[in-house]
XYZ file of C-alpha atoms in Angstrom:
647
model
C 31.750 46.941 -50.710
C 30.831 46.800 -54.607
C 26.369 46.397 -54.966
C 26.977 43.104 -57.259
C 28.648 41.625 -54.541
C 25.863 41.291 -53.066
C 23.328 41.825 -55.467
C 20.471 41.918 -56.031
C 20.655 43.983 -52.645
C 22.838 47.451 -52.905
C 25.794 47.733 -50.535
C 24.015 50.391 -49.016
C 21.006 48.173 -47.947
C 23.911 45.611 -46.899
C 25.782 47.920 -44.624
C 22.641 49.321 -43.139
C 21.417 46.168 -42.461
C 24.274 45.415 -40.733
C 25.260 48.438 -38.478
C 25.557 47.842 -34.923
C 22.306 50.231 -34.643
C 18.967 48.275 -34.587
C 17.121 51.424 -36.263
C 19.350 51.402 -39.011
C 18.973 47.418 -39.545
C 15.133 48.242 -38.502
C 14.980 50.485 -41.966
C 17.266 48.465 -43.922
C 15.149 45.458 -43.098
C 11.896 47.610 -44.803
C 13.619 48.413 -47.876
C 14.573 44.240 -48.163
C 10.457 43.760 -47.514
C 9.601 46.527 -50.500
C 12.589 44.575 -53.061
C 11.288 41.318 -51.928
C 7.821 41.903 -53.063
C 8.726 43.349 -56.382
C 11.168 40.842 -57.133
C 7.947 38.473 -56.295
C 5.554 40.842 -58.290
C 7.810 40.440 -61.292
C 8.396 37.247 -60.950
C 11.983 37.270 -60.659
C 12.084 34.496 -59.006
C 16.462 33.737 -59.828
C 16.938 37.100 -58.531
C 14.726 36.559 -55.411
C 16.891 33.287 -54.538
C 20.268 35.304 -54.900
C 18.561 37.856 -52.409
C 17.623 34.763 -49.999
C 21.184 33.112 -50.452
C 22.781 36.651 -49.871
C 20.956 36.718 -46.592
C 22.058 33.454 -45.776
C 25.591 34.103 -45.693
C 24.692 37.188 -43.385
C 23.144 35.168 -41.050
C 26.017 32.882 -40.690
C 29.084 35.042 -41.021
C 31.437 35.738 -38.307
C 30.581 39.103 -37.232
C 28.060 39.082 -34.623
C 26.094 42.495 -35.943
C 26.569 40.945 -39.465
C 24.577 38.188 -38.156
C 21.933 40.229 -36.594
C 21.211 42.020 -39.561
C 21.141 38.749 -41.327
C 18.397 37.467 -39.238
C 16.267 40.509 -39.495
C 16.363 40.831 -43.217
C 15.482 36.568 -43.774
C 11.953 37.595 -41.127
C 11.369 40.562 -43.221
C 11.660 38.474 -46.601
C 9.252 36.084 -44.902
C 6.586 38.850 -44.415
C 7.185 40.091 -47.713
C 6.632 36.910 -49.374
C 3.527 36.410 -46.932
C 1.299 33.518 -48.042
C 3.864 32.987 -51.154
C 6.575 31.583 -48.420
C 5.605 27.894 -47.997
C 8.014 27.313 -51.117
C 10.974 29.420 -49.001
C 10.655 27.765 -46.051
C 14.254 25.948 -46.343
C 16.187 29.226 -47.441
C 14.284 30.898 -44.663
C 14.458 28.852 -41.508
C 17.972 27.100 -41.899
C 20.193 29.911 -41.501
C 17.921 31.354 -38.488
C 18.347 27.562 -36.805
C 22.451 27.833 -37.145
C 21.968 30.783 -34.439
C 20.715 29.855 -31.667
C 24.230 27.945 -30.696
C 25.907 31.309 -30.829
C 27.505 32.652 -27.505
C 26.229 36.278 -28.369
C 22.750 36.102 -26.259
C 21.891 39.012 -28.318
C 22.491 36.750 -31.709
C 20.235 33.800 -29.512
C 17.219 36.248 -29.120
C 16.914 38.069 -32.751
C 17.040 34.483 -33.865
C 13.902 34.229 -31.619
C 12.601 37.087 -32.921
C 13.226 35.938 -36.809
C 12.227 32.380 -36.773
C 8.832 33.361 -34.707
C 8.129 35.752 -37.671
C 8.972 32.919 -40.403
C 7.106 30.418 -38.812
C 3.998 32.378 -38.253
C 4.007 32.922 -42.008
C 5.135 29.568 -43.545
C 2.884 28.042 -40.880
C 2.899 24.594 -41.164
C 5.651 23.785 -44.231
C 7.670 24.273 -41.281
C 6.588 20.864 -39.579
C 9.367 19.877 -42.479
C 11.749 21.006 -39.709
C 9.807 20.078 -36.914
C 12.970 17.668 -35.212
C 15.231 20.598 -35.321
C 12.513 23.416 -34.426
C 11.649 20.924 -31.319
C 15.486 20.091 -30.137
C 15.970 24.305 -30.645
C 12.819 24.983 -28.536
C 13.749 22.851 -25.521
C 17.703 23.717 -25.393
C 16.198 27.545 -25.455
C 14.121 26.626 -22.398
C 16.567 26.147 -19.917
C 18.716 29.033 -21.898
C 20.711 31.647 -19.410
C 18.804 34.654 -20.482
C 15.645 35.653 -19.350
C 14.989 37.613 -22.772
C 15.746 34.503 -24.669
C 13.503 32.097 -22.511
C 11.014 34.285 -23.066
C 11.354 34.723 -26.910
C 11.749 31.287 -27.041
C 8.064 30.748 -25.313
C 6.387 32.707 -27.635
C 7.749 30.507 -30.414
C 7.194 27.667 -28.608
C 2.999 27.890 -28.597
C 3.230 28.983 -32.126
C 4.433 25.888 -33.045
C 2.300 24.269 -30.607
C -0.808 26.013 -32.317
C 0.668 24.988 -35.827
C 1.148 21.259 -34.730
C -2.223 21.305 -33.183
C -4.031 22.721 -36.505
C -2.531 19.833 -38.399
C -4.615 16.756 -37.756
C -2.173 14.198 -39.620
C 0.687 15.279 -37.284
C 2.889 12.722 -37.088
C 2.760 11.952 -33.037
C 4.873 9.145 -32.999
C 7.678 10.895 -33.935
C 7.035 13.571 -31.692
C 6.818 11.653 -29.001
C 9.633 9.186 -29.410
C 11.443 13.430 -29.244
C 9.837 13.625 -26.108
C 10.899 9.850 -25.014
C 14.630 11.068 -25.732
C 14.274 13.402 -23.423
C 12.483 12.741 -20.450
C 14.704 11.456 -18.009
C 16.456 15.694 -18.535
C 17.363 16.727 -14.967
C 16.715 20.609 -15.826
C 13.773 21.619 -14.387
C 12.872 24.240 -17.272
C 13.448 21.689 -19.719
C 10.785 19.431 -17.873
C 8.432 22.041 -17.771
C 8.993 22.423 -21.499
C 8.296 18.429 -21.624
C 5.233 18.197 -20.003
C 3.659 21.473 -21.822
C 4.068 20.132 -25.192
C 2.679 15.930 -23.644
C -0.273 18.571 -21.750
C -1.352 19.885 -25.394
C -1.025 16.734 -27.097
C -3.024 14.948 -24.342
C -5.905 17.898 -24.410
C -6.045 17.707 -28.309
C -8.733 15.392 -29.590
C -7.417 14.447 -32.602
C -3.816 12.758 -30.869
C -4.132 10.035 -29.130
C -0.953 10.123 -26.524
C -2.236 7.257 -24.609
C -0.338 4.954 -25.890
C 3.135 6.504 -25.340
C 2.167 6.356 -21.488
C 3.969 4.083 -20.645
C 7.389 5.307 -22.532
C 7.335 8.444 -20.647
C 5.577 7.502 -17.286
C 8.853 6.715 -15.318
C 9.990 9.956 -16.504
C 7.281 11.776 -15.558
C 7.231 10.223 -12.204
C 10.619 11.302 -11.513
C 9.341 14.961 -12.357
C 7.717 14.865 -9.436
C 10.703 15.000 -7.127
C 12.047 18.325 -9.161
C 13.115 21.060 -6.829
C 10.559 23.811 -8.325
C 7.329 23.809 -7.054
C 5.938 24.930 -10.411
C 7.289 21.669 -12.183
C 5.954 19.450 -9.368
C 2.461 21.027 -9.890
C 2.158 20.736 -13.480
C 3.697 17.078 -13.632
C 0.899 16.554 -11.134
C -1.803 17.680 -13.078
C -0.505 15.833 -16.172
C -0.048 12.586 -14.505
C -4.095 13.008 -13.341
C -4.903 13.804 -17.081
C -3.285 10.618 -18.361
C -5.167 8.591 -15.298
C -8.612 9.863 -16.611
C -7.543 9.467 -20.003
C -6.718 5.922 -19.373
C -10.221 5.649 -17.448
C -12.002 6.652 -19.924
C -10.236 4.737 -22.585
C -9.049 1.563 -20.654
C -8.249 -0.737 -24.380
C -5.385 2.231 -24.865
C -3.409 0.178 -23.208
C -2.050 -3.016 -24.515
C -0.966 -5.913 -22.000
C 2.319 -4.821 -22.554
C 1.758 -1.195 -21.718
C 0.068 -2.452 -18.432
C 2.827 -4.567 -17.105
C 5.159 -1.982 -18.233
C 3.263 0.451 -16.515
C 2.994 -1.731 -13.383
C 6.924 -1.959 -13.365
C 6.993 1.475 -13.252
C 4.484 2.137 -10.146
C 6.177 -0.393 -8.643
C 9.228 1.353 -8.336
C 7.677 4.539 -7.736
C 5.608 3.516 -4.573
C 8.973 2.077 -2.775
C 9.006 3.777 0.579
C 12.102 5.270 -1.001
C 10.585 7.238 -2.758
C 9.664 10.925 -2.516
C 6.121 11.447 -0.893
C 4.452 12.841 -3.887
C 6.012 10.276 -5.839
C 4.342 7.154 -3.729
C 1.440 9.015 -3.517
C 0.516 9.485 -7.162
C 2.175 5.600 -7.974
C -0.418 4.311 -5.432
C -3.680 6.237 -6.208
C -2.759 5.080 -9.917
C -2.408 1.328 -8.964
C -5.943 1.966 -7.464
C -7.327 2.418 -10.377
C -5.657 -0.050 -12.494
C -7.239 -2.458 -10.378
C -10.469 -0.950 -10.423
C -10.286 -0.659 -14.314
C -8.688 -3.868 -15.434
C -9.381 -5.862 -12.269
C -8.813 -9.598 -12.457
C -6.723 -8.902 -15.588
C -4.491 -7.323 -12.848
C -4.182 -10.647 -10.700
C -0.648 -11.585 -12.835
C 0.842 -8.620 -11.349
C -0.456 -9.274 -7.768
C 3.151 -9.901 -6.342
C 4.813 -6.366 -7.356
C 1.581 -4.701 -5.804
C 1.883 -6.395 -2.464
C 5.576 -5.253 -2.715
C 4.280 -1.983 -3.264
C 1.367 -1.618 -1.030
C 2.496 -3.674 2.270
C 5.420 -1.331 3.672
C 3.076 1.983 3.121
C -0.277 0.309 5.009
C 1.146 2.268 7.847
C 0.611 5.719 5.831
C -3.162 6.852 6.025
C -2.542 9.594 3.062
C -1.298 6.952 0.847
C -3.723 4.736 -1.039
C -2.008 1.687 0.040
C -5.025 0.391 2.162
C -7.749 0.948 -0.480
C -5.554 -0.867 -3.016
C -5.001 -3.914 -0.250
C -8.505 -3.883 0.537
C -9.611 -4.242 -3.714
C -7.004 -6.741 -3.841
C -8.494 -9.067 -0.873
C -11.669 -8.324 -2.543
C -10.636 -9.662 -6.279
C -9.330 -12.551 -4.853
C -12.738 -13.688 -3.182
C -14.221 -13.451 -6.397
C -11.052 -15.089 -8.550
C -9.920 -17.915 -6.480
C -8.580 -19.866 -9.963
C -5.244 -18.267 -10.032
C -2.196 -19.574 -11.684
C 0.391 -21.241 -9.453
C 3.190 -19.308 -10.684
C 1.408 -15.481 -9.355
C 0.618 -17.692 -6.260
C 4.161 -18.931 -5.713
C 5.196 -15.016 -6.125
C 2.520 -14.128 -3.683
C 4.044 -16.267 -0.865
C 7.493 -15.063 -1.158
C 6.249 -12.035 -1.096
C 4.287 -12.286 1.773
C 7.161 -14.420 3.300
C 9.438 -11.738 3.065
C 7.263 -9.148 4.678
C 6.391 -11.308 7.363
C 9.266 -10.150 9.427
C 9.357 -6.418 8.366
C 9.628 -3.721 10.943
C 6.400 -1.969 10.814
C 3.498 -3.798 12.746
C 0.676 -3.088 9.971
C 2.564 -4.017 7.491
C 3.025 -7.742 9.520
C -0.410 -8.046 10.643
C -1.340 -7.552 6.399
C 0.795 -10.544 5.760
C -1.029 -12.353 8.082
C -4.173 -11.728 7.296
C -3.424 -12.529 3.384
C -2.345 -15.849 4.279
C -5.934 -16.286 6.258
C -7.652 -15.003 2.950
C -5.799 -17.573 0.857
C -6.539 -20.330 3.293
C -9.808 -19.418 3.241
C -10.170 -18.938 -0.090
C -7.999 -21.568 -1.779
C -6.917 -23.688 0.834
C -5.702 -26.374 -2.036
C -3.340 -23.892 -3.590
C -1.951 -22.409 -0.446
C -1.426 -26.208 1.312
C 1.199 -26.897 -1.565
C 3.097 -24.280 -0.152
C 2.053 -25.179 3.119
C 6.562 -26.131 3.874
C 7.617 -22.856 3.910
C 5.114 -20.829 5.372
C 4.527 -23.252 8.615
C 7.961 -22.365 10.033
C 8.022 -18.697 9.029
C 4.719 -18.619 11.169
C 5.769 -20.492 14.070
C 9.218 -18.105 13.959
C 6.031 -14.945 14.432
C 4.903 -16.507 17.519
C 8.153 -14.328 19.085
C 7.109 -11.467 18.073
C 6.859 -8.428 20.508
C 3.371 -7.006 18.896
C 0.497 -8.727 21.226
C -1.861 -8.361 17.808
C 0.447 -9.677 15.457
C 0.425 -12.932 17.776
C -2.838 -13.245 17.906
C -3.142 -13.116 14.640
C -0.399 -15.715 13.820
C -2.179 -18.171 16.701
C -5.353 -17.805 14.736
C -3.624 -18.344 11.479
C -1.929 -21.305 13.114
C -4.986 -23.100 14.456
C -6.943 -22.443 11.096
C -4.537 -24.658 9.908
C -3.790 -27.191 12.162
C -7.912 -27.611 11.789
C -8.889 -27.091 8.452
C -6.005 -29.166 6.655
C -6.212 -31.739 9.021
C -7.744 -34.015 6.083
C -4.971 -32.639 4.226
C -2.137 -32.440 5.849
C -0.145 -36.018 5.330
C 1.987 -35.790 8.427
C 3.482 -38.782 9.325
C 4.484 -38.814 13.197
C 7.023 -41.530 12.348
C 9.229 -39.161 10.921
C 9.193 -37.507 14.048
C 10.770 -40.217 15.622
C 8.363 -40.724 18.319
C 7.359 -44.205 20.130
C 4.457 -46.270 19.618
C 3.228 -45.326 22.587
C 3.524 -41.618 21.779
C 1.710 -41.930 18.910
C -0.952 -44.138 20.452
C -1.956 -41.631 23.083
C -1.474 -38.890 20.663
C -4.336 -40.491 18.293
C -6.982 -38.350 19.380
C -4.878 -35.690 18.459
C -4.757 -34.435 14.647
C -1.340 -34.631 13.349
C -1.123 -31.005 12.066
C -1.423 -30.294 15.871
C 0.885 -32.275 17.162
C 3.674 -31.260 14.649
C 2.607 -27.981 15.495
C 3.072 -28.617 19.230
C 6.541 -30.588 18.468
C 7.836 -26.852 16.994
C 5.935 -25.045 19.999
C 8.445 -27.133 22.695
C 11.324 -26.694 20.229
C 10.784 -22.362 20.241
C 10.386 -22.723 24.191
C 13.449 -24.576 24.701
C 15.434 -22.672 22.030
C 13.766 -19.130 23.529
C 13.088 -19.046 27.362
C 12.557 -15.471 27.375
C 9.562 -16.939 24.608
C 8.050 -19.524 27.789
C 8.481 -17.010 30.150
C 6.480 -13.906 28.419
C 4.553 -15.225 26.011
C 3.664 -18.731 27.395
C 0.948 -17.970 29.258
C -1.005 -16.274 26.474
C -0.166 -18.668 23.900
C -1.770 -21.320 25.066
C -4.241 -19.650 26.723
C -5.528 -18.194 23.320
C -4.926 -21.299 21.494
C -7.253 -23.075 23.596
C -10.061 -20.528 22.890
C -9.272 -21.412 19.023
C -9.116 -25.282 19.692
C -9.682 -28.033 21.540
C -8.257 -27.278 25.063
C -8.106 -30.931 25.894
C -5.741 -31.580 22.496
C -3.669 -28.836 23.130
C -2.767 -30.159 26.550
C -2.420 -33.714 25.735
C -0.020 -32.857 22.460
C 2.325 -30.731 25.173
C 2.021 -33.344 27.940
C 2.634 -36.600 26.163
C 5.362 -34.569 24.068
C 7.080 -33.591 27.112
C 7.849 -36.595 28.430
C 10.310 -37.256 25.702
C 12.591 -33.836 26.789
C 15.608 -34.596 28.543
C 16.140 -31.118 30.311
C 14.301 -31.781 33.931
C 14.436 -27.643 34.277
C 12.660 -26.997 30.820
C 10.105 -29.575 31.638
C 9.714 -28.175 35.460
C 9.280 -24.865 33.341
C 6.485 -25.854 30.888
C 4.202 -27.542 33.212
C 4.044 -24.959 35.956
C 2.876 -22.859 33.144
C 0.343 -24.898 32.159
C -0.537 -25.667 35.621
C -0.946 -22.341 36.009
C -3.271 -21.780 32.815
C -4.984 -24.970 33.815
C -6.238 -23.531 37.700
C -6.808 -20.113 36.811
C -7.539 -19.150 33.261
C -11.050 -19.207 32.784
C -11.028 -20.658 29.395
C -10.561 -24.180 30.557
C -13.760 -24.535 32.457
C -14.449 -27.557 30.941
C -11.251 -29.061 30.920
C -10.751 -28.669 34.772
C -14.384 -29.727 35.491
C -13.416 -32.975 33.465
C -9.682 -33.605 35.101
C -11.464 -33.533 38.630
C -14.476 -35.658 38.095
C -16.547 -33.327 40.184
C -19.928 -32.275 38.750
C -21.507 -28.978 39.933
C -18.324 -27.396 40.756
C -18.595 -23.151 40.522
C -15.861 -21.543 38.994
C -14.760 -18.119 41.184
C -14.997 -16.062 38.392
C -15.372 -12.096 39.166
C -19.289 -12.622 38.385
C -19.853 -15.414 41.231
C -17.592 -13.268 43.454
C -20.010 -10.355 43.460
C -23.652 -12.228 43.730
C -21.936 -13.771 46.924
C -20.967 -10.403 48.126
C -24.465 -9.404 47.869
C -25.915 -12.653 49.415
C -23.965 -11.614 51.825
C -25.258 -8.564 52.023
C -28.820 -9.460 52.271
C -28.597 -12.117 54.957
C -26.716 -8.998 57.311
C -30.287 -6.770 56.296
C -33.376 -6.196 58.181
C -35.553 -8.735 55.667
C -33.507 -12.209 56.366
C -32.906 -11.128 60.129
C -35.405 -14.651 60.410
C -31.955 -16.583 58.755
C -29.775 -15.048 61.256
C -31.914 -15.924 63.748
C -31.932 -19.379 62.523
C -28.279 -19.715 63.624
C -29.676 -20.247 67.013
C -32.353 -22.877 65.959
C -31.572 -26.164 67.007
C -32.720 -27.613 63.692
C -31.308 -25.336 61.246
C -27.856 -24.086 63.080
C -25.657 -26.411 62.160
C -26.751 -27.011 58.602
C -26.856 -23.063 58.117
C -23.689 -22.688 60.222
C -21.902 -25.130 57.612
C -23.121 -23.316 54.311
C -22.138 -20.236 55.160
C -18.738 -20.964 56.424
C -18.551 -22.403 52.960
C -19.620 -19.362 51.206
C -16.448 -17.745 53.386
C -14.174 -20.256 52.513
C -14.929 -18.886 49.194
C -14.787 -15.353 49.104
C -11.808 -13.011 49.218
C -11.111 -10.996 52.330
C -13.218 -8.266 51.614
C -15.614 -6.110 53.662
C -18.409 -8.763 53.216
C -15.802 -11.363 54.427
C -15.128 -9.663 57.623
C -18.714 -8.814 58.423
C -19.765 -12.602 57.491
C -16.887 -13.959 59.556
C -18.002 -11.845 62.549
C -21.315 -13.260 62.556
C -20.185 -16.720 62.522
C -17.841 -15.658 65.660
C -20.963 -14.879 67.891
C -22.891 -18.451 67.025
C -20.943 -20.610 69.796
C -20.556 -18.039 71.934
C -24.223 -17.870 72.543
C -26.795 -20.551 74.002
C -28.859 -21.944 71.722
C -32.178 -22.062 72.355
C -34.827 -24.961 72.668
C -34.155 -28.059 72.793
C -32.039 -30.041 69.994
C -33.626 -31.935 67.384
C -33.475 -33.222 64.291
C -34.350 -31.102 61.168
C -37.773 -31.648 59.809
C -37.502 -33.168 56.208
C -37.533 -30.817 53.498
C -40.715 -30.331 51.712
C -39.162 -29.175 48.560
C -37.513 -32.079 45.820
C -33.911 -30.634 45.480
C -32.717 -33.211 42.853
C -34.662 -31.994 40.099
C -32.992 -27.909 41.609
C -29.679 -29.662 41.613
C -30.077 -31.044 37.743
C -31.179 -27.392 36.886
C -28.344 -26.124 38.996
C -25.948 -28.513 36.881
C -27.067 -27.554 33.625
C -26.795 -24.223 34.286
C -23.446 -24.073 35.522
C -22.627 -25.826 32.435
C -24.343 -23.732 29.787
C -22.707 -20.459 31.779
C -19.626 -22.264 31.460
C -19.819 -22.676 27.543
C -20.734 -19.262 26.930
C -18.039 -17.657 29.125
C -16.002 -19.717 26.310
C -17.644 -18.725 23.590
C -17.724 -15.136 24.546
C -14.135 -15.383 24.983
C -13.571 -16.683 21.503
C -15.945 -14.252 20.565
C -14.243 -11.384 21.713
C -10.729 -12.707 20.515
C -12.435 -13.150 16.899
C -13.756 -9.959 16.764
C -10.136 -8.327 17.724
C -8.527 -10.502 15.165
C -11.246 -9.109 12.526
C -10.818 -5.600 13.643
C -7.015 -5.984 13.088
C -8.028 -7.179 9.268
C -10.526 -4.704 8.033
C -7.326 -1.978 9.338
């Protein structure tokens, strides 16, 4: 080994530097510092590039402690040179970069150890490598050894500190790095990701919020890495970027929003993991709340997103559903094309298998009825069938909902709603005594027949309460003149025999057809035995059988008053149930004829008191009780259905 082989180093300085002994390349590496500063000093500056170049070819030969000593001597030429390096920084850091792909981990960490040493000294002429430095830094993050990693960290937030102390850093190309790489599966290299977006997000002078949505989907998928630590961190950065974004809503172009919307979208799918839907969701909230109606265009994807999670009460998906029902109130001018999406949207979810998710279908279509009933009716088609096809299904709330839905239709289109019976093919006299009837309702009540013949099971456990509730919602009288007239055109003797016991039934015994019975039997005055008019007779009862009316009972045996008496209160039994007051009233009547009456028979003395002015009070009573027994049915019913929206 001659000394102008490699001059100007001596072969003794070469062969020290490159023993297998890190003292001896420790010393060696001193004397290159002391020969290096001279060569500076005197300005031999040819000399000092022959050194460099000689180094160089250490660093890359074949021998692994060759290439050790290599490294060592280029950091202690870059301490040497100290704030006289900048100029160096090629011959310095090129050589040290062509390590870290070497199998010898040993080789991998001096290179740490030499580039950290270079860099902290060149500073930031080495931004010139900043592409390679980077793609080094994050393939050393996920490197085998733990010596290396760590090395590798420490270089790492020196750059990061160098990068950060140069305000004209070029971002965009560091994060179109970072966009490369963001969809790694390696959960150090992640970590590494999301350190380097968490400094360039916390530094003032970068503005990273508009590379949001390049790296969001990414960044999402994070989320779902197997270390906790990763998880946590992604986490924290994802809530950074949120408040960023809050505080800064114009960072975001319309493009970035819809691209970002795509993104949530496909994050929030039930799917998806928890964290995942839960981060997607609380960031939809506050895109809404930020951009608001500018967010209408995208309603659609977040009713896909936020109707199969409404079930979830740690997911966000009911404040976002709620702030959407609430933008819509205030927006009602919305473009038929988001509408259109809306329905099929809402169409599709109509049948889904979760029961909140159903009644929130339901209760949009109410709040676009409501709220633009022009827009909805031209779409009016497809959703009528879809929400006659609810009416079987097994959730009691999601058919009451679908029966209120149904009658606000029938009702408020029925200016509207062109129907032509014709089409139906139905007589002229089926359409004249259907005229009373609106034609929404009677189409309606054409489909109703068609789901009970095509669904018995349908006639037989949900009959009864179908038309029961509809005729809290409308007209009872309609309702059963639509079903009756209709029926007479079904051939099927057993479905007809079917359908009108049912409403036969509903007819004598539900109680919200007061009206509509008092009306089919012409009889004015007429009580209803509902459970309140049950108990004030049991207690009439009572009172006649106590020591203060014994004067009544005794009347039983008064010539003038027997029979009249005798005759009201076997009426009042007639009427009551066989209950204790039944027995002890029947009993009573049992021991008038078997006694002698006494005195003499005559007629009964006429009545001081003018009953028909009583009886017209009596009437109008009985018929004011009888409308708000209705309306506190409908009442009640109402208020359930509104309950089930504000869920």
């Amino acid at each position: 080994m001659a000394d102008n082989q490699y001059a100007p180093l001596t072969a003794n300085i070469v062969r020290t530097l490159t023993d297998k002994l890190y003292e001896k390349r420790k010393a060696a590496a001193l004397d290159i510092e002391k020969l290096v500063r001279d060569l500076h000093a005197t300005n031999q500056l040819t000399q000092l590039d022959k050194l460099l170049t000689v180094l160089r070819e250490l660093a890359m030969a074949s021998n692994g402690h060759t290439r050790k000593g290599g490294l060592i001597g280029l950091a202690a030429a870059a301490i040497a040179l100290g704030k006289n390096a900048p100029p160096y920084t090629v011959h310095l850091i090129e050589p040290v970069l062509s390590c870290f792909n070497d199998p010898d981990l040993r080789v991998r960490y001096y290179a740490c150890e030499s580039l950290y040493n270079i860099v902290k000294i060149c500073k930031v002429a080495v931004l010139t490598h900043f592409d390679q430095l980077f793609d080094v830094l994050w393939k050393l993050s996920a490197d085998t050894d733990q010596n290396v990693r760590s090395g590798a960290e420490l270089l790492d937030r020196l750059l990061m500190d160098i990068v950060v102390s140069k305000e004209d850093f070029d971002i965009a190309n560091l994060m179109s790095l970072i966009r490369d790489r963001i969809y790694v599966q390696t959960s150090s290299n992640r970590k590494f990701i999301v350190q380097w977006l968490n400094v360039m997000l916390s530094t003032p002078a970068f503005n990273v919020l508009p590379y949001v949505a390049e790296v969001s989907d990414g960044l999402f998928r994070m989320l779902a890495d197997g270390q906790p630590a990763v998880r946590d961190v992604t986490e924290t950065l994802l809530g950074q970027f949120l408040q960023g974004i809050h505080n800064n809503p114009d960072a975001l172009s319309h493009e970035d929003r819809s691209q970002m919307v795509s993104v949530l979208l496909a994050h929030a799918h039930e799917d998806e993991p928890p964290l995942g839907r839960k981060l997607a969701l609380i960031w939809m909230d506050e895109f809404i709340r930020i951009y608001k109606d500018k967010m209408l265009p995208y309603l659609s994807s977040y009713l896909t997103a936020v109707l199969p999670s409404l079930d979830c009460d740690t997911l966000k998906a009911k404040s976002v559903n709620d702030y959407l029902l609430t933008l819509i109130e205030a927006n009602t001018k919305i473009e038929e094309q988001t509408i259109n999406c809306v329905i099929e949207v809402l169409l599709k979810f109509v049948t889904h298998e979760k029961r909140e998710t159903r009644i929130a279908v339901l209760n949009w279509i109410r709040h676009l009825n409501a709220t633009m009933p022009s827009q909805l009716f031209l779409h009016m088609d497809r959703i009528f069938p879809v929400l006659l096809g609810t009416l079987s299904d097994t959730s009691d709330e999601v058919l009451l909902l679908d029966l209120h839905l149904l009658s606000d239709i029938c009702q408020s289109n029925a200016d509207r709603y062109d129907v032509d019976l014709k089409s139906f093919q139905l007589s002229e006299d089926t359409v004249k005594n259907l005229s009373p009837v609106s034609p929404s309702l009677v189409k309606f009540a054409i489909s109703l027949l068609e789901m009970f013949r095509a669904e018995p099971a349908l006639l037989n456990d949900r009959g009864v309460l179908i038309i029961r509730q509809l005729c809290l919602l409308m007209e009872p009288a309609h309702i059963y003149r639509a079903l009756c007239v209709l029926l007479l055109r079904e051939q099927s003797i057993t479905f007809i025999q079917n359908v009108v016991s049912m409403l036969h039934g509903v007819l004598l015994t539900a109680t919200e057809l007061f009206i509509l019975r008092d009306q089919l039997r012409m009889l004015e005055g007429k009580v209803d035995m509902t459970l309140d008019v049950l108990v004030e007779i049991d207690k009439l009862v009572n009172m006649i059988e106590s020591p203060v009316l014994a004067y009544v009972r005794m009347d039983l045996l008064s010539a003038c008053h027997q029979r009249s008496l005798s005759t009201v209160l076997s009426a009042l039994l007639m009427l009551m149930p066989q209950s204790d007051a039944f027995h002890t009233l029947h009993k009573r009547l049992q021991a008038v004829p078997a006694l002698t009456v006494v005195g003499k028979e005559v007629s009964a003395p006429k009545p001081k008191v003018d009953f028909a002015p009583l009886f017209e009070c009596l009437r109008n009573a009985l018929t004011r009780r009888q409308t708000e027994i209705r309306r506190k049915h409908r009442d009640v019913l109402l208020a359930s259905i509104q309950k089930m929206s504000m869920r």
